[in-house]
Coordinates of C-alpha atoms in Angstrom, one line a residue:
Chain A
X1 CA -64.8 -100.3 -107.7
X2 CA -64.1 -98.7 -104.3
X3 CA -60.3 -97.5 -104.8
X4 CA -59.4 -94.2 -103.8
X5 CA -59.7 -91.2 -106.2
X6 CA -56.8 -89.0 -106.0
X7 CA -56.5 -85.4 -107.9
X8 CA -53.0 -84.1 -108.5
X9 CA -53.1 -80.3 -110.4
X10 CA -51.1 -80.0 -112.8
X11 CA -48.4 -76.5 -112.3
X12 CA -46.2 -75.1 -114.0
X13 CA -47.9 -74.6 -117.4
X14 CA -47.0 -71.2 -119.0
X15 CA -49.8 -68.5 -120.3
X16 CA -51.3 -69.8 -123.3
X17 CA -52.1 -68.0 -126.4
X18 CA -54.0 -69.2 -129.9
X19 CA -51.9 -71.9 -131.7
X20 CA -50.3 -72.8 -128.5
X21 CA -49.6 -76.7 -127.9
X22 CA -51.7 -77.2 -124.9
X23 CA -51.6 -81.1 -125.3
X24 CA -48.1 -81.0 -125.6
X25 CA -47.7 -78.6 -122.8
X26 CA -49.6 -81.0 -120.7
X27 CA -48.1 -84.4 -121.6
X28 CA -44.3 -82.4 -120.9
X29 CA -45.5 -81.3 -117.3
X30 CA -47.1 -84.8 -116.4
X31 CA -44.0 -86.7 -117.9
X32 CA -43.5 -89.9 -115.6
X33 CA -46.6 -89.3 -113.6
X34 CA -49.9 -89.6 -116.4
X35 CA -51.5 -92.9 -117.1
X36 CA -53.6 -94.1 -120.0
X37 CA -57.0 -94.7 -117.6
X38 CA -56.3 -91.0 -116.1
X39 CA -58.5 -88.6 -117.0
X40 CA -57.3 -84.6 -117.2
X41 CA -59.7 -82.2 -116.9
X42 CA -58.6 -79.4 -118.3
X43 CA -60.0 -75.6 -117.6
X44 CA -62.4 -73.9 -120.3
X45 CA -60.3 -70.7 -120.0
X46 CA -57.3 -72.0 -121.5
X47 CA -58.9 -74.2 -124.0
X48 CA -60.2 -70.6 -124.9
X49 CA -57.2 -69.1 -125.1
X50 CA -55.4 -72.0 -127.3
X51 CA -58.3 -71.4 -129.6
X52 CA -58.2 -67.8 -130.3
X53 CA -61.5 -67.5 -128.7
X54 CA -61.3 -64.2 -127.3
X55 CA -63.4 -60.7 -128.4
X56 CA -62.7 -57.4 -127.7
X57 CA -65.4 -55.4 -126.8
X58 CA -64.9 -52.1 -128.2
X59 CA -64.8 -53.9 -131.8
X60 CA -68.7 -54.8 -130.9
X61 CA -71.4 -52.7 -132.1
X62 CA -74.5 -53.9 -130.4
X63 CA -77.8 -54.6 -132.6
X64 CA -81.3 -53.4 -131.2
X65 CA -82.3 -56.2 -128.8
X66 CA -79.1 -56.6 -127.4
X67 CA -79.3 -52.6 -126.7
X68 CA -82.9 -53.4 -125.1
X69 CA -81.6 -56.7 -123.1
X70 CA -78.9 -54.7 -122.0
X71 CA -80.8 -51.5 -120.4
X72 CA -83.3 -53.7 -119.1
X73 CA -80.5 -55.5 -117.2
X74 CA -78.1 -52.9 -116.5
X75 CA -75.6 -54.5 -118.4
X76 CA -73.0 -53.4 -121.6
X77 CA -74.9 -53.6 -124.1
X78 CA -71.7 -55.0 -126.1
X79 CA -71.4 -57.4 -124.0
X80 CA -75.3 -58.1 -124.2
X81 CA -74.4 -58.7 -128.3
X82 CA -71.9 -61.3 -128.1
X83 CA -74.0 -63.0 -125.6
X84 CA -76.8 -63.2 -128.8
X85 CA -74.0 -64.3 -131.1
X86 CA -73.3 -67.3 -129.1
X87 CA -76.6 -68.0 -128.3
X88 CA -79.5 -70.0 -130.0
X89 CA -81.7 -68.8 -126.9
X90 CA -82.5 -66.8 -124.5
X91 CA -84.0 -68.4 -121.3
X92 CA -84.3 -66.2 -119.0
X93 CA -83.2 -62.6 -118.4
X94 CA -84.6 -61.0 -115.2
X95 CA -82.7 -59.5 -112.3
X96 CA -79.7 -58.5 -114.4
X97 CA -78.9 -62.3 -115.3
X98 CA -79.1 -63.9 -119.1
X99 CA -79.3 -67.5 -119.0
X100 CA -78.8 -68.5 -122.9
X101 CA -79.1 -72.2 -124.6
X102 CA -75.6 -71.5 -126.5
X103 CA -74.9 -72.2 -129.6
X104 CA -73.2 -75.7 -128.7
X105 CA -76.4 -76.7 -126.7
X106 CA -75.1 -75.4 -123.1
X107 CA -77.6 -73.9 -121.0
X108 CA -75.6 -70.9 -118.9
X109 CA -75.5 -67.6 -117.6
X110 CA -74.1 -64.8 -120.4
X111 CA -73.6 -67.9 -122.7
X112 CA -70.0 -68.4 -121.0
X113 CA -68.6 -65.7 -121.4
X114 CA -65.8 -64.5 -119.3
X115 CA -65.8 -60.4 -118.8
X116 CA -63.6 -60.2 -115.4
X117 CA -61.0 -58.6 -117.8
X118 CA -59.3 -62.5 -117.4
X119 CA -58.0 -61.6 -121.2
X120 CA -56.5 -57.9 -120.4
X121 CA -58.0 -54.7 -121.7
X122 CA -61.7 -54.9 -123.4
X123 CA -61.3 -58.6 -124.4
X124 CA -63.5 -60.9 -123.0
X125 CA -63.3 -65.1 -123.3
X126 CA -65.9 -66.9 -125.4
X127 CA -66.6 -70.5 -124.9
X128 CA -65.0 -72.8 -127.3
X129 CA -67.2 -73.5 -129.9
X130 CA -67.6 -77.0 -129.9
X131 CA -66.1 -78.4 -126.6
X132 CA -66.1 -81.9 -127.5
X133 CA -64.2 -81.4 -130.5
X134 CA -61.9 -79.4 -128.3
X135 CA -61.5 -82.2 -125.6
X136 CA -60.8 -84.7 -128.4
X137 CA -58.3 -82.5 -130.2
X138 CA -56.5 -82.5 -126.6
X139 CA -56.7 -86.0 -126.2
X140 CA -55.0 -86.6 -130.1
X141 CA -52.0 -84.0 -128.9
X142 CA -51.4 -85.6 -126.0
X143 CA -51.3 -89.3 -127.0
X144 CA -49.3 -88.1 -129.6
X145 CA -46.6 -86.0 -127.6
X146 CA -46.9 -89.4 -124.6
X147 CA -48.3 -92.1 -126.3
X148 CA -50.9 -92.2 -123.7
X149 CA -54.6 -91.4 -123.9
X150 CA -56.1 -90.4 -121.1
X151 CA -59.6 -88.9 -121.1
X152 CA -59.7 -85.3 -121.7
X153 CA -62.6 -82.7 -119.7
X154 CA -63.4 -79.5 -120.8
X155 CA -64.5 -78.1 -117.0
X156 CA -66.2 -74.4 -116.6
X157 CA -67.6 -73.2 -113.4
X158 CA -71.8 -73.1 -114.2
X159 CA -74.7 -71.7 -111.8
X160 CA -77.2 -73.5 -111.0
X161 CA -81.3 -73.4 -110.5
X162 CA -82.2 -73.3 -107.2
X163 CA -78.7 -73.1 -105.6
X164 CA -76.5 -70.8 -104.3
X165 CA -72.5 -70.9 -105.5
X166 CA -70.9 -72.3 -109.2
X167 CA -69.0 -75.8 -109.5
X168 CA -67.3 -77.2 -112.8
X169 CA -69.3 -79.1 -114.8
X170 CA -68.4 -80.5 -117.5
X171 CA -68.6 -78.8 -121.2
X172 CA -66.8 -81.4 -123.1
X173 CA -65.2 -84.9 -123.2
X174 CA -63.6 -87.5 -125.2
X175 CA -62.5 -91.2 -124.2
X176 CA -65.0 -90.6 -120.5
X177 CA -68.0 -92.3 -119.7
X178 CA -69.6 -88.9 -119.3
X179 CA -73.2 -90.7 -118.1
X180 CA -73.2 -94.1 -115.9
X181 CA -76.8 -95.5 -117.0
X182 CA -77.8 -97.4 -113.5
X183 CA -81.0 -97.5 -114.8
X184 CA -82.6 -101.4 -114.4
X185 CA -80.2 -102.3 -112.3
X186 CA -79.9 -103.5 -108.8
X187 CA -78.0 -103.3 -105.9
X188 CA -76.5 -105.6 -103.7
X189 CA -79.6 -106.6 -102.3
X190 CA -81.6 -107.1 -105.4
X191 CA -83.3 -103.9 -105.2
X192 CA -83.6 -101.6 -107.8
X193 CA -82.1 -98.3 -107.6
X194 CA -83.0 -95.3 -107.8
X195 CA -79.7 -93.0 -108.2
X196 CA -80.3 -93.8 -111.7
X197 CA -77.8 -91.6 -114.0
X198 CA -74.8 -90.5 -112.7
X199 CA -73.0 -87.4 -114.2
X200 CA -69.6 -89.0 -113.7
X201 CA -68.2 -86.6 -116.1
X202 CA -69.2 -83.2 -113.8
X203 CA -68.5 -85.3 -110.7
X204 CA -65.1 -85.2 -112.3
X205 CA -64.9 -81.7 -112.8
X206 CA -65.9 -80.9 -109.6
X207 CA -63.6 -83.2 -108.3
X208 CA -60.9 -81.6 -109.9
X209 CA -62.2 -78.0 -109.1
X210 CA -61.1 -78.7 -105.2
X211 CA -58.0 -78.5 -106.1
X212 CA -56.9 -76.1 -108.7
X213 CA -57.6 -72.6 -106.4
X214 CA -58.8 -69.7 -108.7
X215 CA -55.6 -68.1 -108.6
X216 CA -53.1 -70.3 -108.7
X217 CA -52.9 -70.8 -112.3
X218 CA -53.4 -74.6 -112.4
X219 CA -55.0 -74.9 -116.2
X220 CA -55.5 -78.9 -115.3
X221 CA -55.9 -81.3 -113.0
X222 CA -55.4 -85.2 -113.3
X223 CA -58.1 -87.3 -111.7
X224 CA -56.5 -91.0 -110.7
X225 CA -59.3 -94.0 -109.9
X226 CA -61.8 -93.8 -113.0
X227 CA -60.4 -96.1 -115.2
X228 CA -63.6 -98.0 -115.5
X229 CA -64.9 -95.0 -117.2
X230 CA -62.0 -94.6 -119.4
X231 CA -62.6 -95.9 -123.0
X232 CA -60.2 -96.1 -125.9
X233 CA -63.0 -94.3 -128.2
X234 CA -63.7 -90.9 -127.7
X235 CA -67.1 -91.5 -127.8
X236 CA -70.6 -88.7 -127.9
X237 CA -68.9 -86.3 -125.2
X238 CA -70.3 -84.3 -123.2
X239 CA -73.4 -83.7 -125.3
X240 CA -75.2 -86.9 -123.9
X241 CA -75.4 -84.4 -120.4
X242 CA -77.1 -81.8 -122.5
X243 CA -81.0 -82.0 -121.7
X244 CA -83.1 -81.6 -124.9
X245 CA -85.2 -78.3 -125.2
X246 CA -88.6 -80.0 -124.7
X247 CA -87.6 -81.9 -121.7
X248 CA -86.5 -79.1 -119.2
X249 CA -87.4 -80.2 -115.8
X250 CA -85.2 -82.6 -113.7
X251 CA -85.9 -86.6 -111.8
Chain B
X1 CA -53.4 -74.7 -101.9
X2 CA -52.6 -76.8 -104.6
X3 CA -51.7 -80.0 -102.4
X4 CA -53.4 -83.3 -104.2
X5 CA -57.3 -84.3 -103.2
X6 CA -57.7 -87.7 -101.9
X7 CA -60.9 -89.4 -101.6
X8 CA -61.4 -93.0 -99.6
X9 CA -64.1 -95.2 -99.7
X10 CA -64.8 -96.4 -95.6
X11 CA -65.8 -100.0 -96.1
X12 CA -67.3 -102.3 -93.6
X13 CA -70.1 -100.7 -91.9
X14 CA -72.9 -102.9 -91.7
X15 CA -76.5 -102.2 -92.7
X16 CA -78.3 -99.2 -90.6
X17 CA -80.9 -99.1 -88.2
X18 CA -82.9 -96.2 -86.2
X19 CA -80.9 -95.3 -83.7
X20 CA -77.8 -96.7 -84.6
X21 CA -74.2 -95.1 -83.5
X22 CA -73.6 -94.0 -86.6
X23 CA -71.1 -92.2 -85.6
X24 CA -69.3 -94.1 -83.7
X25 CA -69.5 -97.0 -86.5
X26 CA -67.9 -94.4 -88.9
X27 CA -65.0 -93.7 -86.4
X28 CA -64.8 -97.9 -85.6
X29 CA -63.9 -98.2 -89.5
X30 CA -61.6 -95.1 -90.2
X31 CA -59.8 -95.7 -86.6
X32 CA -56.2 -94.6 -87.4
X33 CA -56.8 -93.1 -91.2
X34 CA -59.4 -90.3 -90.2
X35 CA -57.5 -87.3 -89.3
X36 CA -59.0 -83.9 -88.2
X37 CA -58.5 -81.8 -91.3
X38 CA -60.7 -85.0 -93.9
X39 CA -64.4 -84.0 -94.1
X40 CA -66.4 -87.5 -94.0
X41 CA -69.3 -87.6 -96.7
X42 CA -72.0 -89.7 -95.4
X43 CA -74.5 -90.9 -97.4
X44 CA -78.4 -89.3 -97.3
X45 CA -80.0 -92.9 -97.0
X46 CA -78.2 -94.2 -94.1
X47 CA -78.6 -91.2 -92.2
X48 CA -82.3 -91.2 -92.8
X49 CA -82.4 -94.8 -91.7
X50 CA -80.4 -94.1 -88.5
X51 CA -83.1 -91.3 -88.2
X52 CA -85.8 -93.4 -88.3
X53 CA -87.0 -91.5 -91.0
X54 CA -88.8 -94.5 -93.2
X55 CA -92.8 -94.6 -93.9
X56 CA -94.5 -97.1 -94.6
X57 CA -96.8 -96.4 -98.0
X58 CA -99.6 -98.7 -96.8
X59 CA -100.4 -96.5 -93.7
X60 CA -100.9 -93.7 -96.0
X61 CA -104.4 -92.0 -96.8
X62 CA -103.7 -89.8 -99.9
X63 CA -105.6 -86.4 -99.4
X64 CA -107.5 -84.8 -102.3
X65 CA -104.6 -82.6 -103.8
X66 CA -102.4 -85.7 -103.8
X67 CA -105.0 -88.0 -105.6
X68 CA -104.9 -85.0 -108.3
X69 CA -101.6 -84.8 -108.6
X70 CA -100.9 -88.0 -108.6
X71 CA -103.9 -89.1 -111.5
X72 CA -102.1 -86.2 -113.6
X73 CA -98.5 -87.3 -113.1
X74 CA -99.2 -91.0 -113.3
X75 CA -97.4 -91.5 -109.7
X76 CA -98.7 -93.9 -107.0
X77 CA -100.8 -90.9 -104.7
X78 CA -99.6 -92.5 -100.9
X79 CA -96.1 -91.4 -102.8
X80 CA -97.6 -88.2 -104.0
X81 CA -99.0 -87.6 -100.2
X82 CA -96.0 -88.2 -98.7
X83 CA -94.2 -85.8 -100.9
X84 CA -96.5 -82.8 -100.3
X85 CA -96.1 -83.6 -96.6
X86 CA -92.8 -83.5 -96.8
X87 CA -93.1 -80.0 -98.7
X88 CA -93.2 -76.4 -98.4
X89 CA -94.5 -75.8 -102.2
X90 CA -94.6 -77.4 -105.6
X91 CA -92.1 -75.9 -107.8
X92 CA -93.4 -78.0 -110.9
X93 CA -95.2 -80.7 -111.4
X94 CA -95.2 -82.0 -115.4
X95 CA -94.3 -84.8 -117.2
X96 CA -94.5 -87.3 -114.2
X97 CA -92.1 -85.3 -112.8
X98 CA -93.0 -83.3 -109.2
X99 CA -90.4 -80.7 -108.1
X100 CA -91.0 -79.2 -104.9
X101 CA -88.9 -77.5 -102.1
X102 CA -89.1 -79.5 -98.9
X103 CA -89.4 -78.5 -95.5
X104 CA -85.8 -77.6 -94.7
X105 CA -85.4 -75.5 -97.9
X106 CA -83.9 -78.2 -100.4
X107 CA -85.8 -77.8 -104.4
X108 CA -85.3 -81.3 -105.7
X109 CA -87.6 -84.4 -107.3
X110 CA -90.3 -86.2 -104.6
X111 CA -89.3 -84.4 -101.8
X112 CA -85.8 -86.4 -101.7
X113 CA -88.0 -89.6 -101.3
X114 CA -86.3 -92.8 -102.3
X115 CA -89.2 -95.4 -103.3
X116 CA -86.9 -97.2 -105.0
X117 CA -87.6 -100.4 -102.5
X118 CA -84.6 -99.2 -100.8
X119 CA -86.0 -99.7 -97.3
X120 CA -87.6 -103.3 -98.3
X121 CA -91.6 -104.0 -98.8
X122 CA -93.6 -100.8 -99.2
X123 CA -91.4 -98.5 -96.8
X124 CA -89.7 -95.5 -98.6
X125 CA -86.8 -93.5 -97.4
X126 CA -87.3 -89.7 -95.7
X127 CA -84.4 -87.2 -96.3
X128 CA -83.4 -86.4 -92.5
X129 CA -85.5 -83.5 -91.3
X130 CA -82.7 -80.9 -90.8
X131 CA -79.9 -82.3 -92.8
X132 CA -77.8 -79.3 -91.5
X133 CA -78.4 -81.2 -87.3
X134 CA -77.9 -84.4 -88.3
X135 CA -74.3 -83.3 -90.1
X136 CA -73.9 -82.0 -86.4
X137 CA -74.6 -84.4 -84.4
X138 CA -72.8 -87.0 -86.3
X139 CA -70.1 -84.3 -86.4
X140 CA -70.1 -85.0 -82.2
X141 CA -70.5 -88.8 -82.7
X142 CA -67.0 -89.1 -84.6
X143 CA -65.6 -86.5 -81.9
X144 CA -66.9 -88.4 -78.9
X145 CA -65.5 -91.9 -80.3
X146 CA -62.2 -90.3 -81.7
X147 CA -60.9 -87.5 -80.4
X148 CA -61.1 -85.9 -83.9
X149 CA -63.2 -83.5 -85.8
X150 CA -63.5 -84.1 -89.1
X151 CA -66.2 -82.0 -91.0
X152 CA -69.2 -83.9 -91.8
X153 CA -71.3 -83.7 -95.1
X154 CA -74.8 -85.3 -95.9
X155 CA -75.1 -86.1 -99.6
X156 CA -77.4 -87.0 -101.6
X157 CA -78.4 -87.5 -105.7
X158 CA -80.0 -84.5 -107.2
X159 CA -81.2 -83.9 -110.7
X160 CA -79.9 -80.5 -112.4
X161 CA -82.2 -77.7 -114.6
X162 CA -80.9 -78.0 -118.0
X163 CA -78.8 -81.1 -117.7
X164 CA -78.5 -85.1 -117.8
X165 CA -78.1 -87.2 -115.0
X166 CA -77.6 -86.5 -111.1
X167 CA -74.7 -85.5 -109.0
X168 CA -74.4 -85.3 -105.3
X169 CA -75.0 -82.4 -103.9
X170 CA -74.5 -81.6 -99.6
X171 CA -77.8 -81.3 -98.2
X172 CA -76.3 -81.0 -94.7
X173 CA -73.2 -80.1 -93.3
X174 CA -70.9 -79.0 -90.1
X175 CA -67.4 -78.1 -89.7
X176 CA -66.9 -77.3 -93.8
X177 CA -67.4 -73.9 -95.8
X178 CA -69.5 -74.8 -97.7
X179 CA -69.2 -71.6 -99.9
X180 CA -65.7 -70.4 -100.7
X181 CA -66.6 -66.5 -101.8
X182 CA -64.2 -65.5 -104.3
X183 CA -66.4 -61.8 -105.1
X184 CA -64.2 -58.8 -104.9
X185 CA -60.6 -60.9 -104.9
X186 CA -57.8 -61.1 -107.4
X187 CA -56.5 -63.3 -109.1
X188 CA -52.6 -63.6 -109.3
X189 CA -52.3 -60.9 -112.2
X190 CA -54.6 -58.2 -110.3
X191 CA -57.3 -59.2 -112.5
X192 CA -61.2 -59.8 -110.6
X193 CA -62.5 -63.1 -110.9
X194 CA -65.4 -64.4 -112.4
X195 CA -65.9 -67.3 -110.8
X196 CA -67.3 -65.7 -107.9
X197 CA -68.9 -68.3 -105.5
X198 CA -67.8 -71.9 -105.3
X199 CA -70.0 -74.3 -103.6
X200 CA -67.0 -76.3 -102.2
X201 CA -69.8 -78.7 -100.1
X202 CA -71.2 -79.7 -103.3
X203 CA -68.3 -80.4 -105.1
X204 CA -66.5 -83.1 -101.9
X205 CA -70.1 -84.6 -102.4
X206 CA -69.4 -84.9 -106.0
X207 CA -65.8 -86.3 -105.5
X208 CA -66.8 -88.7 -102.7
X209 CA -69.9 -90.2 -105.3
X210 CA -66.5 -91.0 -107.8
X211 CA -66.0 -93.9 -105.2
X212 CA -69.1 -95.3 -103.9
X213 CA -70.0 -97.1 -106.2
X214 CA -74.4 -97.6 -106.2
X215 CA -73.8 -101.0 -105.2
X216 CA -70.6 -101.4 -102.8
X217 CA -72.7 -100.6 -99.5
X218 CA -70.4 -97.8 -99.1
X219 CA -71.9 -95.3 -96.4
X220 CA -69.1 -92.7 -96.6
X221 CA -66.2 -91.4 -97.9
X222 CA -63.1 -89.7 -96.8
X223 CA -62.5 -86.8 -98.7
X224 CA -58.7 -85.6 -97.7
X225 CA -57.3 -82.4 -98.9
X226 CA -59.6 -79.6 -97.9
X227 CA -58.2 -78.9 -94.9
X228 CA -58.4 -74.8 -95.5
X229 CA -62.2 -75.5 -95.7
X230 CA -62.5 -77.2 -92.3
X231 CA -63.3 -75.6 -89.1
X232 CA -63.3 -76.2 -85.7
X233 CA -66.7 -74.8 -85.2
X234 CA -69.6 -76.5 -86.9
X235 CA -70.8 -73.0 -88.9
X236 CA -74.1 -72.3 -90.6
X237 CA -74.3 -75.6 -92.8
X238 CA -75.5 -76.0 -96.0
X239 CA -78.6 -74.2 -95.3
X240 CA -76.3 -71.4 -97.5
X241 CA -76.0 -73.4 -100.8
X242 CA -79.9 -73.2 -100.7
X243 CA -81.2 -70.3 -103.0
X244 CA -84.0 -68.1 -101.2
X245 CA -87.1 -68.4 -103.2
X246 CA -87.6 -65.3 -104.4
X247 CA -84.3 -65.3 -106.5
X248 CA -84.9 -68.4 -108.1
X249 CA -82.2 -67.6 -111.5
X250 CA -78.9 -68.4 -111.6
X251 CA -75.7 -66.5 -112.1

């Protein structure tokens, strides 16, 4: 239980584009080095990419509320529609922020989307649309190109309530404990305890965050010393982290 | 930059009392592993006890507002007391759930309290009263016993808006940025980044969690690998990761 954690980043991966073998790319750059109770937590953006999620603007025409939203919040009202598309909700939009439920159940600012021109010209980066799936489909190509399955994160940098500053979470899984229930049980003392559901799945993410360095173009990160929440089923993902609609406050 | 992130559980130390060499205990069981660039994640609860910071529930009179509150949320109201004395305002307070931002600026369930019987009989744990001094004085501690200066973080458990489970978060810290500010740079194709803010604290308290283990009596962790973050002098804390109330969205 109280081995070291290591996180290696994984370089060297070329630009990905829709189709691309991401799994493959990833088992060939971690040849000799992954393990089957690994997990790689891989970034959103390039899971993006491989999926052909990616909009261009100017092809938007905005409706009316996403013309409203937008003026309200000083932001491009094209920008404002895609946000709708991918979103079952609105939360909040004051202050020039739109936090959205999205489509896949994620609460986040501007449902995910990446406008920092990361995609060249007008095209923006959606989030994948459902990043479980994703993180499975990731975890069949690379057991297939290795032989090995490691568990597969989806990681994307979210805000959050009451603090200043983003860190991954994660937005999909397969084969990872993403939720360690302590709940009823006791410590070595006898005593119950009240840590009592652990996020091992976004500790992961963040973990890995440290070190991939925005710019260096590392698209994943493997994350050595979890093995006891490594399973051979994929299991519910990272959906089980997603807090029902009617239960919005945190313990 | 992209050098691998190692994180080490420091076994050993015994249980904590109040006034305690904590530091020096921490320096005791790393003596010839710690080096100057590892930030050290210490762990809320035994700082608290080394603080002192322990009440006793049966000494408490709960005041009218807390016997209200506490009726409504179905919460024992010495607890409930405690909490609002430990607090600057209730965020929210629904579903047996109170949210309330404490004293030193921290929005996070019960005032940080641990009632778990974590302190034996009816005493219940404190957070420290400036998380941000104690990271600095056990910051001096190490120093004074070692020579080095490793950056200290104070971690502790905290529920998220919108999502399952807790992660750690830094509530204190000295020696670390805590918030690597990525607004207005490029990344390696000229392109701005989106991820603007990353609250670097947060995620070595996330990584260092991976290890601990609920149960291991494991009081800290060596988190090795940041050493661009570290710094000799002890900075403004984590008092920057908290979000100023009157901007209470995300982004």
């Amino acid at each position: 239980m109280s081995a070291e954690l290591r996180a290696i980043p994984v370089t060297g991966v070329p630009e990905i584009f829709a189709g691309d073998q991401l799994g493959r790319l990833l088992a060939e750059r971690t040849t000799g080095q992954l393990q089957s109770g690994d997990v790689i937590v891989v970034s959103q953006k390039v899971v993006s990419k491989r999926e052909g999620r990616i909009a261009s603007l100017g092809s938007i025409t905005p409706g009316e509320e996403a013309a409203r939203l937008a003026a309200e919040l000083g932001k491009d009202p094209r920008l404002v529609e895609l946000i709708l598309r991918e979103s079952a909700a609105v939360i909040r939009a004051e202050h020039g922020i739109l936090i959205v439920r999205t489509n896949s159940g994620l609460v986040c600012a501007n449902a995910g989307i990446d406008s920092s021109n990361a995609a060249g010209g007008d095209a923006v980066v959606l989030l994948p649309i459902d990043p479980d799936e994703s993180a499975r489909r990731l975890r069949a190509e690379l057991h297939e190109a290795s032989g090995l399955s490691p568990a597969v994160v989806v990681a994307d940098s979210f805000g959050r309530a009451w603090r200043i500053g983003q860190v991954e979470v994660a937005i999909g899984c397969a084969g990872l404990i993403a939720l360690d229930d302590w709940r009823g049980r006791v410590d070595r003392d006898g005593r119950e305890l009240t840590a009592t559901q652990i996020a091992i799945a976004d500790e992961a993410a963040a973990a890995a965050d440290l070190v991939r360095g925005k710019d260096e173009g590392v698209p994943a990160v493997v994350v050595r010393g979890l093995e006891r929440y490594v399973t051979a089923a994929n299991g519910p993902g990272a959906a089980v982290l997603r807090r029902a609609e009617a239960d919005d406050l945190f313990g």
